[in-house]
Amino acid sequence: IKYFIDIIDKRHPNSSNAIIVNWNRVGELLKMYSEGKPIPFKSVTVKLLEDIKMFLLRAPLGGNKKGTVSRNTASTYFANVKAGVKQAFIDEYLTVDVSAKVKGIPSEDKLRASLTLDEVKRLADTPCESDVLRRASFFSILTGLRHIDIKNLKWKQISQTSNGSWRIDISQIKTKVGAYLPISDQAYAMCGTRPEDEELLVFAGLQNAAWISKPLKKWIEAAGIKKHITFHCFRHSYATLQLELGTDIYTIKSMLGHTNVK
């Protein structure tokens, strides 16, 4: 377990906070599984990994939350365990690649909620208690950017092209994909008044995803929308609306910063 935690920086030197948090959580769950006792390398067998797999399928949620993790979360956690065992084989702590002998946990396809154009219009007509949340939400709907990328966006990253259109110079936090992302005048209007200091955040005051869930839910319900909408659903909405409007799927892939069209 100590080895597993120590190799986080080795395997993920430039990864997002979400990946690091997941990896650390798996370390905590391994301690829970072993009841605080060490797991010697010599005991890492197919049977042990199968036992850990079953444990993760019913692992408790973190923090003060009640219940167990979803199947997809368990799938991600076990993939991290296998990756750690694989690395131990590469580093010659294990003489056999045990990870290759154990199948992962199949993930479940989930229906990703998104807003229709009519629902977007209804949301636009509904007051939101937080102006920065409202502007950031519509900016995501209009650009497909993730919450973390919007939260970290600085004015110096937004520039005007020779033909007068706007674009963002962005390296997406999750995928590390750098690119120029064209944005509409409507999306630029969501940014507000441009300050003299280009180092300032565009959406200053936008809180972390966990803190905006309540005001976001209140706003969604006030608009009469019955779906379970999170901030990330605005990104899904962008993709879905673009498809409905006839945008080529390969163009959408590039706009979303995805590395694979699947």
PDB file of C-alpha atoms in Angstrom:
ATOM      1  CA  ILE A   1       0.000   0.000   0.000  1.00  0.00           C
ATOM      2  CA  LYS A   2       2.867   2.351   0.794  1.00  0.00           C
ATOM      3  CA  TYR A   3       4.369   1.613  -2.625  1.00  0.00           C
ATOM      4  CA  PHE A   4       0.982   2.232  -4.298  1.00  0.00           C
ATOM      5  CA  ILE A   5       0.669   5.669  -2.694  1.00  0.00           C
ATOM      6  CA  ASP A   6       4.311   6.568  -3.324  1.00  0.00           C
ATOM      7  CA  ILE A   7       4.078   5.950  -7.093  1.00  0.00           C
ATOM      8  CA  ILE A   8       1.267   8.465  -7.646  1.00  0.00           C
ATOM      9  CA  ASP A   9       3.737  11.199  -8.555  1.00  0.00           C
ATOM     10  CA  LYS A  10       5.675   8.777 -10.764  1.00  0.00           C
ATOM     11  CA  ARG A  11       2.658   7.681 -12.797  1.00  0.00           C
ATOM     12  CA  HIS A  12       0.764  10.969 -12.781  1.00  0.00           C
ATOM     13  CA  PRO A  13       3.245  13.869 -12.640  1.00  0.00           C
ATOM     14  CA  ASN A  14       0.999  16.208 -14.656  1.00  0.00           C
ATOM     15  CA  SER A  15      -2.439  14.742 -14.064  1.00  0.00           C
ATOM     16  CA  SER A  16      -5.556  16.595 -12.947  1.00  0.00           C
ATOM     17  CA  ASN A  17      -6.584  16.861  -9.308  1.00  0.00           C
ATOM     18  CA  ALA A  18      -9.447  14.446  -9.968  1.00  0.00           C
ATOM     19  CA  ILE A  19      -7.046  11.652 -10.962  1.00  0.00           C
ATOM     20  CA  ILE A  20      -4.808  12.301  -7.943  1.00  0.00           C
ATOM     21  CA  VAL A  21      -7.820  12.338  -5.606  1.00  0.00           C
ATOM     22  CA  ASN A  22      -9.071   9.036  -7.056  1.00  0.00           C
ATOM     23  CA  TRP A  23      -5.669   7.418  -6.651  1.00  0.00           C
ATOM     24  CA  ASN A  24      -5.385   8.565  -3.021  1.00  0.00           C
ATOM     25  CA  ARG A  25      -8.903   7.331  -2.325  1.00  0.00           C
ATOM     26  CA  VAL A  26      -7.936   3.886  -3.602  1.00  0.00           C
ATOM     27  CA  GLY A  27      -4.993   3.964  -1.210  1.00  0.00           C
ATOM     28  CA  GLU A  28      -7.408   4.654   1.661  1.00  0.00           C
ATOM     29  CA  LEU A  29      -9.680   1.824   0.550  1.00  0.00           C
ATOM     30  CA  LEU A  30      -6.749  -0.596   0.348  1.00  0.00           C
ATOM     31  CA  LYS A  31      -5.946   0.246   3.981  1.00  0.00           C
ATOM     32  CA  MET A  32      -9.593  -0.374   4.825  1.00  0.00           C
ATOM     33  CA  TYR A  33      -9.534  -3.686   2.962  1.00  0.00           C
ATOM     34  CA  SER A  34      -6.401  -4.866   4.781  1.00  0.00           C
ATOM     35  CA  GLU A  35      -7.705  -3.519   8.111  1.00  0.00           C
ATOM     36  CA  GLY A  36      -4.632  -1.327   8.455  1.00  0.00           C
ATOM     37  CA  LYS A  37      -2.155  -4.151   7.950  1.00  0.00           C
ATOM     38  CA  PRO A  38       0.549  -4.133   5.256  1.00  0.00           C
ATOM     39  CA  ILE A  39       0.044  -6.135   2.072  1.00  0.00           C
ATOM     40  CA  PRO A  40       3.414  -7.791   1.293  1.00  0.00           C
ATOM     41  CA  PHE A  41       4.373  -8.025  -2.379  1.00  0.00           C
ATOM     42  CA  LYS A  42       4.610 -11.803  -2.061  1.00  0.00           C
ATOM     43  CA  SER A  43       0.904 -11.938  -1.196  1.00  0.00           C
ATOM     44  CA  VAL A  44      -0.166 -10.122  -4.382  1.00  0.00           C
ATOM     45  CA  THR A  45      -1.876 -12.946  -6.256  1.00  0.00           C
ATOM     46  CA  VAL A  46      -4.832 -13.382  -8.582  1.00  0.00           C
ATOM     47  CA  LYS A  47      -6.950 -14.362  -5.574  1.00  0.00           C
ATOM     48  CA  LEU A  48      -5.965 -11.191  -3.706  1.00  0.00           C
ATOM     49  CA  LEU A  49      -6.881  -8.973  -6.661  1.00  0.00           C
ATOM     50  CA  GLU A  50     -10.204 -10.777  -7.066  1.00  0.00           C
ATOM     51  CA  ASP A  51     -10.902 -10.196  -3.358  1.00  0.00           C
ATOM     52  CA  ILE A  52     -10.028  -6.507  -3.696  1.00  0.00           C
ATOM     53  CA  LYS A  53     -12.300  -6.314  -6.752  1.00  0.00           C
ATOM     54  CA  MET A  54     -15.250  -7.651  -4.744  1.00  0.00           C
ATOM     55  CA  PHE A  55     -14.434  -5.266  -1.890  1.00  0.00           C
ATOM     56  CA  LEU A  56     -14.407  -2.258  -4.227  1.00  0.00           C
ATOM     57  CA  LEU A  57     -17.784  -3.209  -5.690  1.00  0.00           C
ATOM     58  CA  ARG A  58     -19.297  -2.572  -2.264  1.00  0.00           C
ATOM     59  CA  ALA A  59     -16.818   0.045  -1.012  1.00  0.00           C
ATOM     60  CA  PRO A  60     -18.233   2.917   1.071  1.00  0.00           C
ATOM     61  CA  LEU A  61     -18.478   6.449  -0.243  1.00  0.00           C
ATOM     62  CA  GLY A  62     -15.897   8.920   1.003  1.00  0.00           C
ATOM     63  CA  GLY A  63     -16.387  11.801   3.430  1.00  0.00           C
ATOM     64  CA  ASN A  64     -19.630  11.870   5.384  1.00  0.00           C
ATOM     65  CA  LYS A  65     -21.664  10.358   2.550  1.00  0.00           C
ATOM     66  CA  LYS A  66     -23.685   7.228   3.145  1.00  0.00           C
ATOM     67  CA  GLY A  67     -23.963   4.291   0.767  1.00  0.00           C
ATOM     68  CA  THR A  68     -21.575   2.525  -1.569  1.00  0.00           C
ATOM     69  CA  VAL A  69     -19.750   3.636  -4.700  1.00  0.00           C
ATOM     70  CA  SER A  70     -21.307   3.208  -8.116  1.00  0.00           C
ATOM     71  CA  ARG A  71     -20.202   0.403 -10.408  1.00  0.00           C
ATOM     72  CA  ASN A  72     -18.414   2.872 -12.673  1.00  0.00           C
ATOM     73  CA  THR A  73     -16.514   4.344  -9.727  1.00  0.00           C
ATOM     74  CA  ALA A  74     -15.549   0.837  -8.592  1.00  0.00           C
ATOM     75  CA  SER A  75     -14.382   0.163 -12.154  1.00  0.00           C
ATOM     76  CA  THR A  76     -12.128   3.237 -12.061  1.00  0.00           C
ATOM     77  CA  TYR A  77     -10.778   2.344  -8.620  1.00  0.00           C
ATOM     78  CA  PHE A  78      -9.939  -1.224  -9.604  1.00  0.00           C
ATOM     79  CA  ALA A  79      -8.265   0.000 -12.790  1.00  0.00           C
ATOM     80  CA  ASN A  80      -6.003   2.076 -10.523  1.00  0.00           C
ATOM     81  CA  VAL A  81      -5.222  -1.006  -8.415  1.00  0.00           C
ATOM     82  CA  LYS A  82      -4.298  -2.959 -11.538  1.00  0.00           C
ATOM     83  CA  ALA A  83      -2.145  -0.076 -12.745  1.00  0.00           C
ATOM     84  CA  GLY A  84      -0.303  -0.078  -9.410  1.00  0.00           C
ATOM     85  CA  VAL A  85       0.306  -3.825  -9.602  1.00  0.00           C
ATOM     86  CA  LYS A  86       1.477  -3.438 -13.198  1.00  0.00           C
ATOM     87  CA  GLN A  87       3.948  -0.751 -12.107  1.00  0.00           C
ATOM     88  CA  ALA A  88       5.209  -3.014  -9.305  1.00  0.00           C
ATOM     89  CA  PHE A  89       5.973  -5.655 -11.938  1.00  0.00           C
ATOM     90  CA  ILE A  90       7.784  -3.077 -14.090  1.00  0.00           C
ATOM     91  CA  ASP A  91       9.789  -1.950 -11.054  1.00  0.00           C
ATOM     92  CA  GLU A  92      10.637  -5.634 -10.357  1.00  0.00           C
ATOM     93  CA  TYR A  93       8.903  -5.870  -7.001  1.00  0.00           C
ATOM     94  CA  LEU A  94       6.853  -8.665  -8.563  1.00  0.00           C
ATOM     95  CA  THR A  95       8.202 -11.458 -10.756  1.00  0.00           C
ATOM     96  CA  VAL A  96       4.835 -12.003 -12.489  1.00  0.00           C
ATOM     97  CA  ASP A  97       2.468  -9.418 -13.993  1.00  0.00           C
ATOM     98  CA  VAL A  98      -0.518 -10.447 -11.897  1.00  0.00           C
ATOM     99  CA  SER A  99      -2.566  -7.511 -13.181  1.00  0.00           C
ATOM    100  CA  ALA A 100      -2.703  -9.059 -16.663  1.00  0.00           C
ATOM    101  CA  LYS A 101      -4.371 -12.181 -15.258  1.00  0.00           C
ATOM    102  CA  VAL A 102      -7.337 -10.382 -13.685  1.00  0.00           C
ATOM    103  CA  LYS A 103     -10.189  -8.799 -15.637  1.00  0.00           C
ATOM    104  CA  GLY A 104     -11.329  -5.306 -14.775  1.00  0.00           C
ATOM    105  CA  ILE A 105     -14.802  -4.324 -13.629  1.00  0.00           C
ATOM    106  CA  PRO A 106     -16.984  -3.612 -16.694  1.00  0.00           C
ATOM    107  CA  SER A 107     -18.423  -0.123 -16.563  1.00  0.00           C
ATOM    108  CA  GLU A 108     -22.056   0.701 -17.195  1.00  0.00           C
ATOM    109  CA  ASP A 109     -23.167   3.057 -19.943  1.00  0.00           C
ATOM    110  CA  LYS A 110     -24.985   5.975 -18.360  1.00  0.00           C
ATOM    111  CA  LEU A 111     -27.496   8.259 -19.984  1.00  0.00           C
ATOM    112  CA  ARG A 112     -25.841  11.669 -19.896  1.00  0.00           C
ATOM    113  CA  ALA A 113     -28.355  14.392 -19.133  1.00  0.00           C
ATOM    114  CA  SER A 114     -28.397  17.457 -21.349  1.00  0.00           C
ATOM    115  CA  LEU A 115     -30.621  20.441 -22.008  1.00  0.00           C
ATOM    116  CA  THR A 116     -32.755  20.945 -25.079  1.00  0.00           C
ATOM    117  CA  LEU A 117     -32.714  24.320 -26.834  1.00  0.00           C
ATOM    118  CA  ASP A 118     -36.114  25.094 -25.294  1.00  0.00           C
ATOM    119  CA  GLU A 119     -34.789  24.291 -21.809  1.00  0.00           C
ATOM    120  CA  VAL A 120     -31.748  26.509 -22.408  1.00  0.00           C
ATOM    121  CA  LYS A 121     -34.102  29.373 -23.304  1.00  0.00           C
ATOM    122  CA  ARG A 122     -36.196  28.736 -20.186  1.00  0.00           C
ATOM    123  CA  LEU A 123     -33.044  28.777 -18.071  1.00  0.00           C
ATOM    124  CA  ALA A 124     -32.031  32.074 -19.683  1.00  0.00           C
ATOM    125  CA  ASP A 125     -35.395  33.558 -18.691  1.00  0.00           C
ATOM    126  CA  THR A 126     -35.024  32.382 -15.070  1.00  0.00           C
ATOM    127  CA  PRO A 127     -33.179  34.538 -12.509  1.00  0.00           C
ATOM    128  CA  CYS A 128     -30.124  32.963 -10.834  1.00  0.00           C
ATOM    129  CA  GLU A 129     -28.973  34.053  -7.371  1.00  0.00           C
ATOM    130  CA  SER A 130     -25.330  34.038  -8.535  1.00  0.00           C
ATOM    131  CA  ASP A 131     -24.445  36.173 -11.558  1.00  0.00           C
ATOM    132  CA  VAL A 132     -21.034  34.508 -12.029  1.00  0.00           C
ATOM    133  CA  LEU A 133     -22.630  31.058 -11.904  1.00  0.00           C
ATOM    134  CA  ARG A 134     -25.210  32.108 -14.505  1.00  0.00           C
ATOM    135  CA  ARG A 135     -22.582  33.546 -16.856  1.00  0.00           C
ATOM    136  CA  ALA A 136     -20.236  30.564 -16.417  1.00  0.00           C
ATOM    137  CA  SER A 137     -23.088  28.127 -17.055  1.00  0.00           C
ATOM    138  CA  PHE A 138     -24.070  29.728 -20.352  1.00  0.00           C
ATOM    139  CA  PHE A 139     -20.405  30.063 -21.285  1.00  0.00           C
ATOM    140  CA  SER A 140     -20.136  26.272 -20.893  1.00  0.00           C
ATOM    141  CA  ILE A 141     -23.312  25.711 -22.927  1.00  0.00           C
ATOM    142  CA  LEU A 142     -21.918  27.950 -25.676  1.00  0.00           C
ATOM    143  CA  THR A 143     -18.339  26.591 -25.690  1.00  0.00           C
ATOM    144  CA  GLY A 144     -18.419  23.076 -24.205  1.00  0.00           C
ATOM    145  CA  LEU A 145     -15.687  23.932 -21.700  1.00  0.00           C
ATOM    146  CA  ARG A 146     -15.437  22.082 -18.386  1.00  0.00           C
ATOM    147  CA  HIS A 147     -16.008  23.807 -15.043  1.00  0.00           C
ATOM    148  CA  ILE A 148     -12.312  23.651 -14.088  1.00  0.00           C
ATOM    149  CA  ASP A 149     -11.229  25.216 -17.393  1.00  0.00           C
ATOM    150  CA  ILE A 150     -13.785  28.007 -17.032  1.00  0.00           C
ATOM    151  CA  LYS A 151     -12.829  28.600 -13.398  1.00  0.00           C
ATOM    152  CA  ASN A 152      -9.134  28.976 -14.325  1.00  0.00           C
ATOM    153  CA  LEU A 153      -9.687  31.014 -17.492  1.00  0.00           C
ATOM    154  CA  LYS A 154      -7.773  34.312 -17.578  1.00  0.00           C
ATOM    155  CA  TRP A 155      -8.443  37.331 -19.771  1.00  0.00           C
ATOM    156  CA  LYS A 156      -5.058  37.024 -21.465  1.00  0.00           C
ATOM    157  CA  GLN A 157      -6.248  33.725 -22.971  1.00  0.00           C
ATOM    158  CA  ILE A 158      -9.057  35.432 -24.894  1.00  0.00           C
ATOM    159  CA  SER A 159      -8.009  37.257 -28.042  1.00  0.00           C
ATOM    160  CA  GLN A 160      -9.538  38.657 -31.195  1.00  0.00           C
ATOM    161  CA  THR A 161      -8.596  37.324 -34.619  1.00  0.00           C
ATOM    162  CA  SER A 162      -7.872  39.406 -37.723  1.00  0.00           C
ATOM    163  CA  ASN A 163     -11.470  38.969 -38.924  1.00  0.00           C
ATOM    164  CA  GLY A 164     -12.893  40.234 -35.630  1.00  0.00           C
ATOM    165  CA  SER A 165     -14.004  36.899 -34.146  1.00  0.00           C
ATOM    166  CA  TRP A 166     -12.986  35.682 -30.682  1.00  0.00           C
ATOM    167  CA  ARG A 167     -10.892  32.704 -29.645  1.00  0.00           C
ATOM    168  CA  ILE A 168      -9.458  31.150 -26.492  1.00  0.00           C
ATOM    169  CA  ASP A 169      -5.900  29.895 -26.165  1.00  0.00           C
ATOM    170  CA  ILE A 170      -6.467  26.966 -23.841  1.00  0.00           C
ATOM    171  CA  SER A 171      -4.809  23.827 -22.532  1.00  0.00           C
ATOM    172  CA  GLN A 172      -7.609  21.728 -21.087  1.00  0.00           C
ATOM    173  CA  ILE A 173      -6.901  20.632 -17.513  1.00  0.00           C
ATOM    174  CA  LYS A 174      -8.114  17.048 -17.888  1.00  0.00           C
ATOM    175  CA  THR A 175      -6.600  16.070 -21.237  1.00  0.00           C
ATOM    176  CA  LYS A 176      -3.695  18.562 -21.395  1.00  0.00           C
ATOM    177  CA  VAL A 177      -4.742  19.208 -25.000  1.00  0.00           C
ATOM    178  CA  GLY A 178      -3.661  22.691 -26.075  1.00  0.00           C
ATOM    179  CA  ALA A 179      -5.545  24.489 -28.830  1.00  0.00           C
ATOM    180  CA  TYR A 180      -7.237  27.653 -29.999  1.00  0.00           C
ATOM    181  CA  LEU A 181     -10.965  27.401 -29.400  1.00  0.00           C
ATOM    182  CA  PRO A 182     -13.161  29.752 -31.445  1.00  0.00           C
ATOM    183  CA  ILE A 183     -16.051  31.231 -29.470  1.00  0.00           C
ATOM    184  CA  SER A 184     -19.089  33.214 -30.528  1.00  0.00           C
ATOM    185  CA  ASP A 185     -19.825  36.858 -29.722  1.00  0.00           C
ATOM    186  CA  GLN A 186     -22.621  35.558 -27.488  1.00  0.00           C
ATOM    187  CA  ALA A 187     -20.132  33.454 -25.495  1.00  0.00           C
ATOM    188  CA  TYR A 188     -17.729  36.404 -25.233  1.00  0.00           C
ATOM    189  CA  ALA A 189     -20.574  38.555 -23.879  1.00  0.00           C
ATOM    190  CA  MET A 190     -20.901  36.103 -20.973  1.00  0.00           C
ATOM    191  CA  CYS A 191     -17.368  37.064 -19.878  1.00  0.00           C
ATOM    192  CA  GLY A 192     -18.372  40.556 -18.781  1.00  0.00           C
ATOM    193  CA  THR A 193     -16.327  43.754 -18.972  1.00  0.00           C
ATOM    194  CA  ARG A 194     -12.688  43.280 -19.928  1.00  0.00           C
ATOM    195  CA  PRO A 195     -10.298  44.730 -17.301  1.00  0.00           C
ATOM    196  CA  GLU A 196      -6.906  46.330 -17.905  1.00  0.00           C
ATOM    197  CA  ASP A 197      -5.161  43.551 -15.975  1.00  0.00           C
ATOM    198  CA  GLU A 198      -5.087  40.583 -18.367  1.00  0.00           C
ATOM    199  CA  GLU A 199      -3.928  38.250 -15.558  1.00  0.00           C
ATOM    200  CA  LEU A 200      -7.291  38.443 -13.818  1.00  0.00           C
ATOM    201  CA  LEU A 201      -9.710  35.532 -13.913  1.00  0.00           C
ATOM    202  CA  VAL A 202     -12.605  35.938 -16.333  1.00  0.00           C
ATOM    203  CA  PHE A 203     -15.082  34.285 -13.986  1.00  0.00           C
ATOM    204  CA  ALA A 204     -13.628  35.468 -10.680  1.00  0.00           C
ATOM    205  CA  GLY A 205     -15.631  34.176  -7.730  1.00  0.00           C
ATOM    206  CA  LEU A 206     -16.821  30.999  -9.444  1.00  0.00           C
ATOM    207  CA  GLN A 207     -16.722  28.393  -6.702  1.00  0.00           C
ATOM    208  CA  ASN A 208     -15.627  24.771  -6.892  1.00  0.00           C
ATOM    209  CA  ALA A 209     -18.078  22.287  -8.381  1.00  0.00           C
ATOM    210  CA  ALA A 210     -19.107  20.936  -4.962  1.00  0.00           C
ATOM    211  CA  TRP A 211     -20.120  24.398  -3.722  1.00  0.00           C
ATOM    212  CA  ILE A 212     -22.265  25.387  -6.685  1.00  0.00           C
ATOM    213  CA  SER A 213     -24.459  22.274  -6.657  1.00  0.00           C
ATOM    214  CA  LYS A 214     -27.138  23.782  -4.371  1.00  0.00           C
ATOM    215  CA  PRO A 215     -27.594  27.155  -6.119  1.00  0.00           C
ATOM    216  CA  LEU A 216     -27.437  25.374  -9.474  1.00  0.00           C
ATOM    217  CA  LYS A 217     -30.141  22.901  -8.433  1.00  0.00           C
ATOM    218  CA  LYS A 218     -32.316  25.762  -7.167  1.00  0.00           C
ATOM    219  CA  TRP A 219     -31.932  27.607 -10.478  1.00  0.00           C
ATOM    220  CA  ILE A 220     -32.682  24.508 -12.557  1.00  0.00           C
ATOM    221  CA  GLU A 221     -35.823  23.747 -10.527  1.00  0.00           C
ATOM    222  CA  ALA A 222     -36.988  27.363 -10.744  1.00  0.00           C
ATOM    223  CA  ALA A 223     -36.815  27.042 -14.534  1.00  0.00           C
ATOM    224  CA  GLY A 224     -39.175  24.066 -14.333  1.00  0.00           C
ATOM    225  CA  ILE A 225     -36.558  21.608 -15.582  1.00  0.00           C
ATOM    226  CA  LYS A 226     -37.090  18.156 -14.065  1.00  0.00           C
ATOM    227  CA  LYS A 227     -33.788  16.574 -15.134  1.00  0.00           C
ATOM    228  CA  HIS A 228     -30.825  16.009 -12.810  1.00  0.00           C
ATOM    229  CA  ILE A 229     -28.512  18.674 -14.197  1.00  0.00           C
ATOM    230  CA  THR A 230     -24.981  19.234 -12.927  1.00  0.00           C
ATOM    231  CA  PHE A 231     -22.557  21.837 -14.259  1.00  0.00           C
ATOM    232  CA  HIS A 232     -20.890  19.163 -16.391  1.00  0.00           C
ATOM    233  CA  CYS A 233     -24.235  18.574 -18.113  1.00  0.00           C
ATOM    234  CA  PHE A 234     -23.806  21.973 -19.774  1.00  0.00           C
ATOM    235  CA  ARG A 235     -20.834  20.484 -21.635  1.00  0.00           C
ATOM    236  CA  HIS A 236     -23.039  17.566 -22.717  1.00  0.00           C
ATOM    237  CA  SER A 237     -25.694  20.086 -23.761  1.00  0.00           C
ATOM    238  CA  TYR A 238     -23.187  21.896 -25.984  1.00  0.00           C
ATOM    239  CA  ALA A 239     -22.263  18.652 -27.743  1.00  0.00           C
ATOM    240  CA  THR A 240     -25.875  17.507 -28.142  1.00  0.00           C
ATOM    241  CA  LEU A 241     -27.080  20.867 -29.458  1.00  0.00           C
ATOM    242  CA  GLN A 242     -24.181  21.024 -31.926  1.00  0.00           C
ATOM    243  CA  LEU A 243     -25.112  17.556 -33.243  1.00  0.00           C
ATOM    244  CA  GLU A 244     -28.762  18.582 -33.590  1.00  0.00           C
ATOM    245  CA  LEU A 245     -27.721  21.706 -35.504  1.00  0.00           C
ATOM    246  CA  GLY A 246     -25.721  19.596 -37.961  1.00  0.00           C
ATOM    247  CA  THR A 247     -22.147  20.145 -36.793  1.00  0.00           C
ATOM    248  CA  ASP A 248     -19.799  17.358 -37.902  1.00  0.00           C
ATOM    249  CA  ILE A 249     -18.944  14.967 -35.068  1.00  0.00           C
ATOM    250  CA  TYR A 250     -15.203  15.243 -35.753  1.00  0.00           C
ATOM    251  CA  THR A 251     -15.450  19.013 -35.400  1.00  0.00           C
ATOM    252  CA  ILE A 252     -17.305  18.557 -32.101  1.00  0.00           C
ATOM    253  CA  LYS A 253     -14.570  16.164 -30.928  1.00  0.00           C
ATOM    254  CA  SER A 254     -11.961  18.848 -31.539  1.00  0.00           C
ATOM    255  CA  MET A 255     -14.044  21.578 -29.938  1.00  0.00           C
ATOM    256  CA  LEU A 256     -14.500  19.479 -26.798  1.00  0.00           C
ATOM    257  CA  GLY A 257     -10.780  18.724 -26.635  1.00  0.00           C
ATOM    258  CA  HIS A 258     -11.355  14.972 -26.872  1.00  0.00           C
ATOM    259  CA  THR A 259      -8.497  12.837 -28.174  1.00  0.00           C
ATOM    260  CA  ASN A 260     -10.789  10.131 -29.556  1.00  0.00           C
ATOM    261  CA  VAL A 261     -14.076  10.488 -31.424  1.00  0.00           C
ATOM    262  CA  LYS A 262     -15.539   7.503 -29.536  1.00  0.00           C
TER     263      LYS A 262
END
